[in-house]
Amino acid sequence: MDIQEFIANVAEQFDDLQVELTPATEFRKVEGWTSLVALLVITMVDDEYGIVLPPEEMRKTNTIQELFDLVVSKQ
């Protein structure tokens, strides 16, 4: 799994993303982040990587890198 591919997959979950996501991006602070986008990210992780990401674990992450590291740790 590649961080840039992961970032692209996360970016696709936003309707109208106005900023470029990086590993250091605090995704909850990105305009357009909603509970629906959170669910879409969880679904994307399951579909793309075959990993069930519990919402309570996702809530403990703040940056794209932390989210990526969580997903990698579950492989």
Short mmCIF file of C-alpha atoms in Angstrom, two decimals:
data_model
loop_
_atom_site.label_atom_id
_atom_site.label_comp_id
_atom_site.label_asym_id
_atom_site.label_seq_id
_atom_site.Cartn_x
_atom_site.Cartn_y
_atom_site.Cartn_z
CA MET A 1 0.00 0.00 0.00
CA ASP A 2 1.27 3.42 -0.96
CA ILE A 3 0.51 6.64 0.96
CA GLN A 4 -0.07 8.65 -2.24
CA GLU A 5 -2.60 6.11 -3.50
CA PHE A 6 -4.28 6.18 -0.09
CA ILE A 7 -4.46 9.99 -0.16
CA ALA A 8 -6.01 9.88 -3.64
CA ASN A 9 -8.61 7.39 -2.42
CA VAL A 10 -9.46 9.58 0.58
CA ALA A 11 -9.69 12.67 -1.65
CA GLU A 12 -12.24 10.89 -3.87
CA GLN A 13 -14.62 10.68 -0.90
CA PHE A 14 -15.09 14.46 -0.82
CA ASP A 15 -17.68 16.08 -3.09
CA ASP A 16 -15.77 19.24 -3.93
CA LEU A 17 -12.29 19.13 -2.44
CA GLN A 18 -10.63 22.56 -2.62
CA VAL A 19 -7.25 21.70 -1.09
CA GLU A 20 -4.51 19.23 -1.80
CA LEU A 21 -4.29 16.50 0.82
CA THR A 22 -0.90 15.53 2.22
CA PRO A 23 0.15 13.04 4.89
CA ALA A 24 0.18 15.91 7.42
CA THR A 25 -3.34 17.10 6.56
CA GLU A 26 -5.69 17.09 9.54
CA PHE A 27 -8.57 15.62 7.58
CA ARG A 28 -11.31 16.68 10.01
CA LYS A 29 -10.34 20.32 9.43
CA VAL A 30 -10.73 20.05 5.65
CA GLU A 31 -13.73 21.97 4.37
CA GLY A 32 -16.40 19.48 3.43
CA TRP A 33 -15.52 16.90 6.10
CA THR A 34 -18.76 15.49 7.48
CA SER A 35 -19.92 12.33 9.19
CA LEU A 36 -20.99 11.11 5.75
CA VAL A 37 -17.45 11.56 4.40
CA ALA A 38 -16.17 9.66 7.45
CA LEU A 39 -18.48 6.76 6.60
CA LEU A 40 -17.40 6.91 2.96
CA VAL A 41 -13.74 6.71 4.04
CA ILE A 42 -14.50 3.69 6.25
CA THR A 43 -16.31 2.04 3.34
CA MET A 44 -13.46 2.88 0.94
CA VAL A 45 -10.92 1.28 3.30
CA ASP A 46 -13.05 -1.88 3.41
CA ASP A 47 -13.60 -1.95 -0.38
CA GLU A 48 -10.05 -1.04 -1.47
CA TYR A 49 -7.98 -2.70 1.23
CA GLY A 50 -10.27 -5.34 2.75
CA ILE A 51 -9.92 -3.85 6.22
CA VAL A 52 -12.77 -3.17 8.60
CA LEU A 53 -11.99 0.13 10.29
CA PRO A 54 -14.03 0.64 13.47
CA PRO A 55 -15.24 4.25 13.77
CA GLU A 56 -13.92 4.52 17.33
CA GLU A 57 -10.40 3.73 16.09
CA MET A 58 -10.70 6.22 13.25
CA ARG A 59 -11.71 8.91 15.77
CA LYS A 60 -8.30 8.51 17.44
CA THR A 61 -6.51 9.66 14.28
CA ASN A 62 -6.02 13.28 13.26
CA THR A 63 -3.89 13.28 10.12
CA ILE A 64 -3.99 11.36 6.88
CA GLN A 65 -0.67 9.76 7.90
CA GLU A 66 -2.14 8.53 11.20
CA LEU A 67 -5.15 7.13 9.37
CA PHE A 68 -2.87 5.45 6.83
CA ASP A 69 -0.73 3.98 9.63
CA LEU A 70 -3.86 2.61 11.31
CA VAL A 71 -4.95 0.92 8.09
CA VAL A 72 -1.46 -0.51 7.50
CA SER A 73 -1.35 -1.86 11.07
CA LYS A 74 -4.49 -3.89 10.36
CA GLN A 75 -3.10 -5.66 7.30
#
